[in-house]
Amino acid sequence: MPNTRRAPLLMLALLAAALLLGLLGAAVGSTGAERLWQLAHDPVAWQIVRDIRLPRTVGAWLAGGLLGLAGAVAQGLFRNPLADPWLLGSASGAGLGVALALTAIGGPPAAAAWGVRLGLTGAAFAGAVAAVLLTLTLARGAQQTLRLLLAGVIVGMVLGAAKDLLTLAEADVLQALVVFMLGNTALVGWTACGVMAVALAVCLFAARLLAPVLDGLALGEATAASLGLPLPAMRVALVAVLSLATGAAVAQTGLIAFVGLAAPHLVRSMVKTTHGWLLMLSAFMGGLLLMAADLLARWLIAPQELPVGVLTAVLGGSYLLVLMHRRTRSGAA
């Protein structure tokens, strides 16, 4: 049974943890850790924190929030605990859209160019929508879990291959595309943070309004229809929320895997609640996970850095294996 009493406490705990990681993110960099209270006496260090570390840290939280929200929407919409932007092919579609946009503009986007950032987000959104629709077409709907996952993997591979062919054909943007496809928060500036903040606010608002649909779908297709919910129109709206959240994150930080898969599962393991709370908590959990991964990426081989997308793929893949192993054991029992 859902228990919404613990949900606000969990949200406060996630906010407090994000605040703590935010302070660590402002203090830790390639030059080591500084005492934040000494920054007032060092203008250069303060400029590094203000213009590089703070937007990177805030951007990691916003991108993780978008991916966590996208994962929760995907799992509720398709009634599949393994659904996420990566496995459904929407992340690959968003990546292809960004690759096409980067090819059109001829290089990496400028940090302060609002128009370019919005253009990349629009291209990623269009690519994500096309990928989800293609996955659903190949899977003949969302009823068959195995077929849906296989279709998502196939779509992701095909669109990824198309992106690779584009990369080979356009050598001028090769370096920008390679950095982008590995997943990286190092190039996130305040402009990218602004774009992601607006996208996250819009997606959270829309998802909150559509949460009753996901609650109805959790009870079954027939039950949701008997409640009088306009399922076709609301499914389209949920796909739009999923695609916008995925596209906004991918356009600013590149391909970052498994955050959208892990965040809703971690929330469900802590609290049983309705989708109204689950969607918001998954966004906060996703932000916390990506902030932690970003800190690890800076610290593990300092003064060099790991691409955060590589780190989340390793950690998220391990989490997926553990999750599948638990389900196999419980099914065998």
Short mmCIF file of C-alpha atoms in Angstrom, two decimals:
data_model
loop_
_atom_site.label_atom_id
_atom_site.label_comp_id
_atom_site.label_asym_id
_atom_site.label_seq_id
_atom_site.Cartn_x
_atom_site.Cartn_y
_atom_site.Cartn_z
CA MET A 1 0.00 0.00 0.00
CA PRO A 2 1.26 3.52 -0.80
CA ASN A 3 2.52 5.47 2.18
CA THR A 4 2.90 9.15 1.35
CA ARG A 5 3.93 10.17 4.88
CA ARG A 6 7.56 9.25 4.30
CA ALA A 7 7.75 10.92 0.88
CA PRO A 8 8.23 14.52 2.15
CA LEU A 9 10.90 13.31 4.59
CA LEU A 10 12.73 11.55 1.77
CA MET A 11 12.56 14.69 -0.36
CA LEU A 12 14.04 16.78 2.45
CA ALA A 13 16.80 14.19 2.91
CA LEU A 14 17.58 14.23 -0.82
CA LEU A 15 17.68 18.03 -0.82
CA ALA A 16 20.03 18.08 2.18
CA ALA A 17 22.32 15.51 0.55
CA ALA A 18 22.31 17.51 -2.70
CA LEU A 19 23.24 20.65 -0.77
CA LEU A 20 26.17 18.85 0.84
CA LEU A 21 27.38 17.45 -2.48
CA GLY A 22 26.97 20.92 -3.98
CA LEU A 23 29.38 22.36 -1.43
CA LEU A 24 31.82 19.55 -2.14
CA GLY A 25 31.44 20.15 -5.86
CA ALA A 26 32.31 23.81 -5.39
CA ALA A 27 35.40 22.91 -3.38
CA VAL A 28 36.81 19.99 -5.39
CA GLY A 29 38.51 20.37 -8.76
CA SER A 30 41.58 19.45 -10.75
CA THR A 31 43.70 21.76 -8.59
CA GLY A 32 42.57 20.05 -5.41
CA ALA A 33 40.21 21.21 -2.68
CA GLU A 34 40.05 24.73 -1.32
CA ARG A 35 38.48 26.03 1.86
CA LEU A 36 35.38 27.86 0.67
CA TRP A 37 35.64 30.53 3.38
CA GLN A 38 39.04 31.59 1.99
CA LEU A 39 37.74 32.34 -1.50
CA ALA A 40 37.03 35.99 -0.65
CA HIS A 41 40.80 36.57 -0.41
CA ASP A 42 41.60 34.85 -3.74
CA PRO A 43 39.80 36.39 -6.74
CA VAL A 44 41.17 33.79 -9.18
CA ALA A 45 39.96 30.87 -7.08
CA TRP A 46 36.56 32.52 -6.67
CA GLN A 47 36.28 33.01 -10.44
CA ILE A 48 37.06 29.30 -10.96
CA VAL A 49 34.36 28.32 -8.48
CA ARG A 50 31.79 30.78 -9.84
CA ASP A 51 32.31 30.21 -13.57
CA ILE A 52 33.38 26.55 -13.73
CA ARG A 53 32.67 24.45 -10.63
CA LEU A 54 29.30 25.87 -9.56
CA PRO A 55 27.63 25.68 -13.00
CA ARG A 56 29.09 22.21 -13.48
CA THR A 57 27.73 21.03 -10.13
CA VAL A 58 24.32 22.64 -10.62
CA GLY A 59 24.22 21.31 -14.18
CA ALA A 60 24.94 17.78 -12.99
CA TRP A 61 22.00 18.01 -10.57
CA LEU A 62 19.67 19.37 -13.25
CA ALA A 63 20.71 16.79 -15.87
CA GLY A 64 20.37 13.96 -13.36
CA GLY A 65 16.96 15.31 -12.36
CA LEU A 66 15.81 15.28 -15.98
CA LEU A 67 17.07 11.74 -16.53
CA GLY A 68 15.57 10.48 -13.26
CA LEU A 69 12.21 11.99 -14.17
CA ALA A 70 12.41 10.51 -17.68
CA GLY A 71 13.14 7.07 -16.23
CA ALA A 72 10.17 7.25 -13.84
CA VAL A 73 7.83 8.35 -16.65
CA ALA A 74 9.09 5.58 -18.94
CA GLN A 75 8.69 2.86 -16.32
CA GLY A 76 5.19 4.02 -15.44
CA LEU A 77 4.05 4.60 -19.02
CA PHE A 78 5.25 1.24 -20.32
CA ARG A 79 4.66 -0.62 -17.03
CA ASN A 80 8.17 -1.96 -17.31
CA PRO A 81 10.69 -1.70 -14.44
CA LEU A 82 13.61 -1.93 -16.89
CA ALA A 83 12.48 0.96 -19.11
CA ASP A 84 14.69 4.04 -19.20
CA PRO A 85 15.78 6.60 -21.82
CA TRP A 86 18.84 4.51 -22.71
CA LEU A 87 17.11 1.15 -23.16
CA LEU A 88 14.16 2.63 -25.08
CA GLY A 89 16.44 4.23 -27.67
CA SER A 90 15.35 7.78 -26.87
CA ALA A 91 18.82 8.74 -25.63
CA SER A 92 20.37 7.49 -28.87
CA GLY A 93 17.76 9.40 -30.86
CA ALA A 94 18.55 12.55 -28.89
CA GLY A 95 22.26 11.95 -29.49
CA LEU A 96 21.72 11.66 -33.23
CA GLY A 97 19.67 14.87 -33.19
CA VAL A 98 22.48 16.70 -31.39
CA ALA A 99 25.07 15.25 -33.80
CA LEU A 100 23.07 16.57 -36.75
CA ALA A 101 22.79 19.97 -35.08
CA LEU A 102 26.52 20.11 -34.29
CA THR A 103 27.26 19.23 -37.89
CA ALA A 104 24.97 22.01 -39.08
CA ILE A 105 26.65 24.66 -36.88
CA GLY A 106 30.12 23.30 -37.63
CA GLY A 107 31.52 22.75 -34.15
CA PRO A 108 30.90 22.74 -30.40
CA PRO A 109 28.38 25.25 -29.02
CA ALA A 110 29.55 28.43 -27.34
CA ALA A 111 28.97 28.41 -23.59
CA ALA A 112 26.93 31.63 -23.60
CA ALA A 113 24.91 31.13 -26.81
CA TRP A 114 21.28 30.78 -25.74
CA GLY A 115 20.06 30.30 -29.31
CA VAL A 116 22.50 27.49 -29.99
CA ARG A 117 21.70 25.74 -26.70
CA LEU A 118 17.98 25.93 -27.41
CA GLY A 119 18.58 24.66 -30.93
CA LEU A 120 20.51 21.66 -29.61
CA THR A 121 17.72 20.95 -27.12
CA GLY A 122 15.10 21.13 -29.88
CA ALA A 123 17.12 18.79 -32.09
CA ALA A 124 17.59 16.34 -29.22
CA PHE A 125 13.86 16.49 -28.40
CA ALA A 126 12.91 15.72 -32.00
CA GLY A 127 15.38 12.82 -32.12
CA ALA A 128 14.10 11.39 -28.83
CA VAL A 129 10.46 11.56 -29.98
CA ALA A 130 11.31 9.85 -33.26
CA ALA A 131 13.25 7.12 -31.46
CA VAL A 132 10.44 6.37 -28.97
CA LEU A 133 7.84 6.24 -31.74
CA LEU A 134 10.06 3.96 -33.80
CA THR A 135 10.59 1.67 -30.80
CA LEU A 136 6.84 1.46 -30.16
CA THR A 137 6.19 0.76 -33.84
CA LEU A 138 8.69 -2.09 -33.94
CA ALA A 139 7.41 -3.50 -30.63
CA ARG A 140 3.75 -3.15 -31.79
CA GLY A 141 2.89 -1.28 -28.63
CA ALA A 142 4.11 -1.50 -25.06
CA GLN A 143 2.33 -4.65 -23.94
CA GLN A 144 5.17 -7.13 -24.54
CA THR A 145 8.08 -6.35 -22.21
CA LEU A 146 10.69 -8.43 -24.03
CA ARG A 147 9.66 -7.14 -27.44
CA LEU A 148 9.76 -3.56 -26.20
CA LEU A 149 13.27 -3.92 -24.77
CA LEU A 150 14.56 -5.68 -27.88
CA ALA A 151 13.06 -2.99 -30.10
CA GLY A 152 14.66 -0.30 -27.92
CA VAL A 153 18.07 -1.96 -28.13
CA ILE A 154 17.77 -2.30 -31.92
CA VAL A 155 16.68 1.31 -32.38
CA GLY A 156 19.48 2.49 -30.12
CA MET A 157 22.09 0.53 -32.08
CA VAL A 158 20.82 1.71 -35.47
CA LEU A 159 20.64 5.35 -34.45
CA GLY A 160 24.02 5.07 -32.73
CA ALA A 161 25.50 3.66 -35.94
CA ALA A 162 23.96 6.53 -37.92
CA LYS A 163 25.59 8.96 -35.51
CA ASP A 164 28.95 7.20 -35.95
CA LEU A 165 28.67 7.40 -39.74
CA LEU A 166 27.93 11.10 -39.43
CA THR A 167 30.96 11.52 -37.18
CA LEU A 168 33.22 9.85 -39.75
CA ALA A 169 31.81 11.96 -42.56
CA GLU A 170 32.28 15.25 -40.68
CA ALA A 171 35.85 15.28 -39.37
CA ASP A 172 35.58 18.96 -38.38
CA VAL A 173 33.21 18.17 -35.51
CA LEU A 174 34.75 14.80 -34.60
CA GLN A 175 36.36 15.97 -31.35
CA ALA A 176 33.23 17.77 -30.18
CA LEU A 177 31.10 14.70 -30.91
CA VAL A 178 33.50 12.30 -29.16
CA VAL A 179 33.52 14.40 -25.97
CA PHE A 180 29.75 14.76 -26.17
CA MET A 181 29.01 11.07 -26.70
CA LEU A 182 31.12 10.03 -23.69
CA GLY A 183 28.93 12.14 -21.41
CA ASN A 184 30.60 15.14 -19.82
CA THR A 185 29.58 17.85 -17.36
CA ALA A 186 32.87 19.76 -17.60
CA LEU A 187 31.62 22.06 -20.37
CA VAL A 188 28.30 22.94 -18.72
CA GLY A 189 27.93 26.69 -18.14
CA TRP A 190 25.23 28.88 -16.66
CA THR A 191 23.45 29.08 -20.03
CA ALA A 192 23.10 25.29 -20.18
CA CYS A 193 21.92 25.32 -16.55
CA GLY A 194 19.23 27.84 -17.46
CA VAL A 195 17.98 25.71 -20.36
CA MET A 196 17.87 22.56 -18.21
CA ALA A 197 16.18 24.38 -15.31
CA VAL A 198 13.36 25.58 -17.57
CA ALA A 199 12.99 22.11 -19.12
CA LEU A 200 12.94 20.43 -15.69
CA ALA A 201 10.30 22.85 -14.37
CA VAL A 202 8.08 22.28 -17.43
CA CYS A 203 8.51 18.50 -17.30
CA LEU A 204 7.84 18.30 -13.55
CA PHE A 205 4.70 20.41 -13.90
CA ALA A 206 3.37 18.33 -16.81
CA ALA A 207 4.32 15.03 -15.15
CA ARG A 208 2.55 16.06 -11.95
CA LEU A 209 -0.63 16.74 -13.92
CA LEU A 210 -0.35 13.39 -15.72
CA ALA A 211 0.50 11.35 -12.60
CA PRO A 212 -3.08 10.01 -12.22
CA VAL A 213 -2.73 8.41 -15.66
CA LEU A 214 0.34 6.50 -14.51
CA ASP A 215 -1.48 5.44 -11.34
CA GLY A 216 -4.34 4.16 -13.48
CA LEU A 217 -2.02 2.33 -15.87
CA ALA A 218 -0.35 0.64 -12.89
CA LEU A 219 -3.71 -1.04 -12.18
CA GLY A 220 -3.98 -2.30 -15.76
CA GLU A 221 -5.09 -1.06 -19.16
CA ALA A 222 -8.76 -1.97 -18.67
CA THR A 223 -8.92 -0.35 -15.23
CA ALA A 224 -7.36 2.87 -16.52
CA ALA A 225 -9.86 2.99 -19.39
CA SER A 226 -12.77 2.33 -17.01
CA LEU A 227 -11.76 5.40 -14.99
CA GLY A 228 -12.60 7.56 -18.00
CA LEU A 229 -9.01 8.65 -18.66
CA PRO A 230 -8.29 9.78 -22.27
CA LEU A 231 -5.42 7.32 -22.62
CA PRO A 232 -4.30 7.99 -26.25
CA ALA A 233 -3.94 11.75 -25.74
CA MET A 234 -2.31 11.35 -22.35
CA ARG A 235 0.14 8.77 -23.69
CA VAL A 236 1.22 11.28 -26.32
CA ALA A 237 1.70 13.88 -23.59
CA LEU A 238 3.76 11.46 -21.49
CA VAL A 239 5.95 10.58 -24.48
CA ALA A 240 6.49 14.31 -25.00
CA VAL A 241 7.53 14.74 -21.34
CA LEU A 242 9.87 11.74 -21.61
CA SER A 243 11.42 13.05 -24.81
CA LEU A 244 11.81 16.65 -23.62
CA ALA A 245 13.46 15.56 -20.36
CA THR A 246 15.80 13.20 -22.20
CA GLY A 247 16.57 15.67 -24.97
CA ALA A 248 17.29 18.58 -22.64
CA ALA A 249 19.74 16.50 -20.59
CA VAL A 250 21.46 14.90 -23.58
CA ALA A 251 21.79 18.21 -25.43
CA GLN A 252 23.76 19.77 -22.55
CA THR A 253 25.74 16.87 -21.06
CA GLY A 254 25.86 14.15 -23.71
CA LEU A 255 24.93 10.50 -23.33
CA ILE A 256 24.78 9.51 -19.64
CA ALA A 257 23.49 6.01 -19.05
CA PHE A 258 21.53 4.26 -16.28
CA VAL A 259 20.70 7.29 -14.10
CA GLY A 260 17.13 7.12 -15.39
CA LEU A 261 16.97 3.41 -14.61
CA ALA A 262 18.45 3.47 -11.12
CA ALA A 263 16.75 6.58 -9.66
CA PRO A 264 13.12 5.31 -9.64
CA HIS A 265 14.21 1.91 -8.30
CA LEU A 266 16.10 3.50 -5.42
CA VAL A 267 13.07 5.67 -4.57
CA ARG A 268 10.73 2.65 -4.61
CA SER A 269 13.08 0.77 -2.31
CA MET A 270 12.79 3.59 0.25
CA VAL A 271 9.13 4.57 0.05
CA LYS A 272 5.91 3.18 -1.42
CA THR A 273 3.93 6.05 -2.88
CA THR A 274 1.83 7.19 -5.82
CA HIS A 275 3.30 8.58 -9.04
CA GLY A 276 2.65 12.14 -7.91
CA TRP A 277 5.43 11.80 -5.37
CA LEU A 278 7.41 9.13 -7.23
CA LEU A 279 8.08 11.38 -10.23
CA MET A 280 9.39 14.26 -8.11
CA LEU A 281 11.45 11.99 -5.86
CA SER A 282 12.96 10.23 -8.88
CA ALA A 283 14.04 13.60 -10.27
CA PHE A 284 15.68 14.54 -6.96
CA MET A 285 17.31 11.11 -6.69
CA GLY A 286 18.61 11.32 -10.26
CA GLY A 287 20.14 14.72 -9.54
CA LEU A 288 21.84 13.36 -6.43
CA LEU A 289 23.21 10.33 -8.30
CA LEU A 290 24.70 12.39 -11.12
CA MET A 291 26.21 14.90 -8.68
CA ALA A 292 27.89 12.02 -6.84
CA ALA A 293 29.12 10.52 -10.12
CA ASP A 294 30.47 13.92 -11.21
CA LEU A 295 32.43 14.26 -7.96
CA LEU A 296 33.87 10.76 -8.40
CA ALA A 297 34.80 11.56 -12.00
CA ARG A 298 36.83 14.56 -10.80
CA TRP A 299 38.44 12.81 -7.84
CA LEU A 300 39.31 9.24 -8.89
CA ILE A 301 42.27 10.05 -11.17
CA ALA A 302 42.83 13.71 -10.19
CA PRO A 303 44.21 15.99 -11.59
CA GLN A 304 42.80 14.26 -14.69
CA GLU A 305 39.08 13.52 -15.01
CA LEU A 306 36.94 10.61 -16.15
CA PRO A 307 34.00 11.25 -18.49
CA VAL A 308 31.01 11.04 -16.17
CA GLY A 309 29.05 9.03 -18.75
CA VAL A 310 31.66 6.27 -18.65
CA LEU A 311 31.48 6.16 -14.86
CA THR A 312 27.68 5.99 -14.75
CA ALA A 313 27.72 3.24 -17.39
CA VAL A 314 30.06 1.11 -15.27
CA LEU A 315 28.21 1.72 -12.01
CA GLY A 316 24.75 1.59 -13.59
CA GLY A 317 25.55 -1.58 -15.52
CA SER A 318 26.65 -3.23 -12.31
CA TYR A 319 23.44 -2.12 -10.62
CA LEU A 320 21.39 -3.55 -13.50
CA LEU A 321 23.17 -6.92 -13.18
CA VAL A 322 22.45 -7.00 -9.44
CA LEU A 323 18.81 -6.09 -10.09
CA MET A 324 18.43 -8.84 -12.69
CA HIS A 325 20.14 -11.35 -10.39
CA ARG A 326 17.71 -10.53 -7.56
CA ARG A 327 14.72 -10.91 -9.86
CA THR A 328 16.05 -14.24 -11.14
CA ARG A 329 16.50 -15.56 -7.59
CA SER A 330 13.08 -14.37 -6.51
CA GLY A 331 11.53 -15.98 -9.61
CA ALA A 332 13.35 -19.23 -8.92
CA ALA A 333 12.19 -19.20 -5.32
#
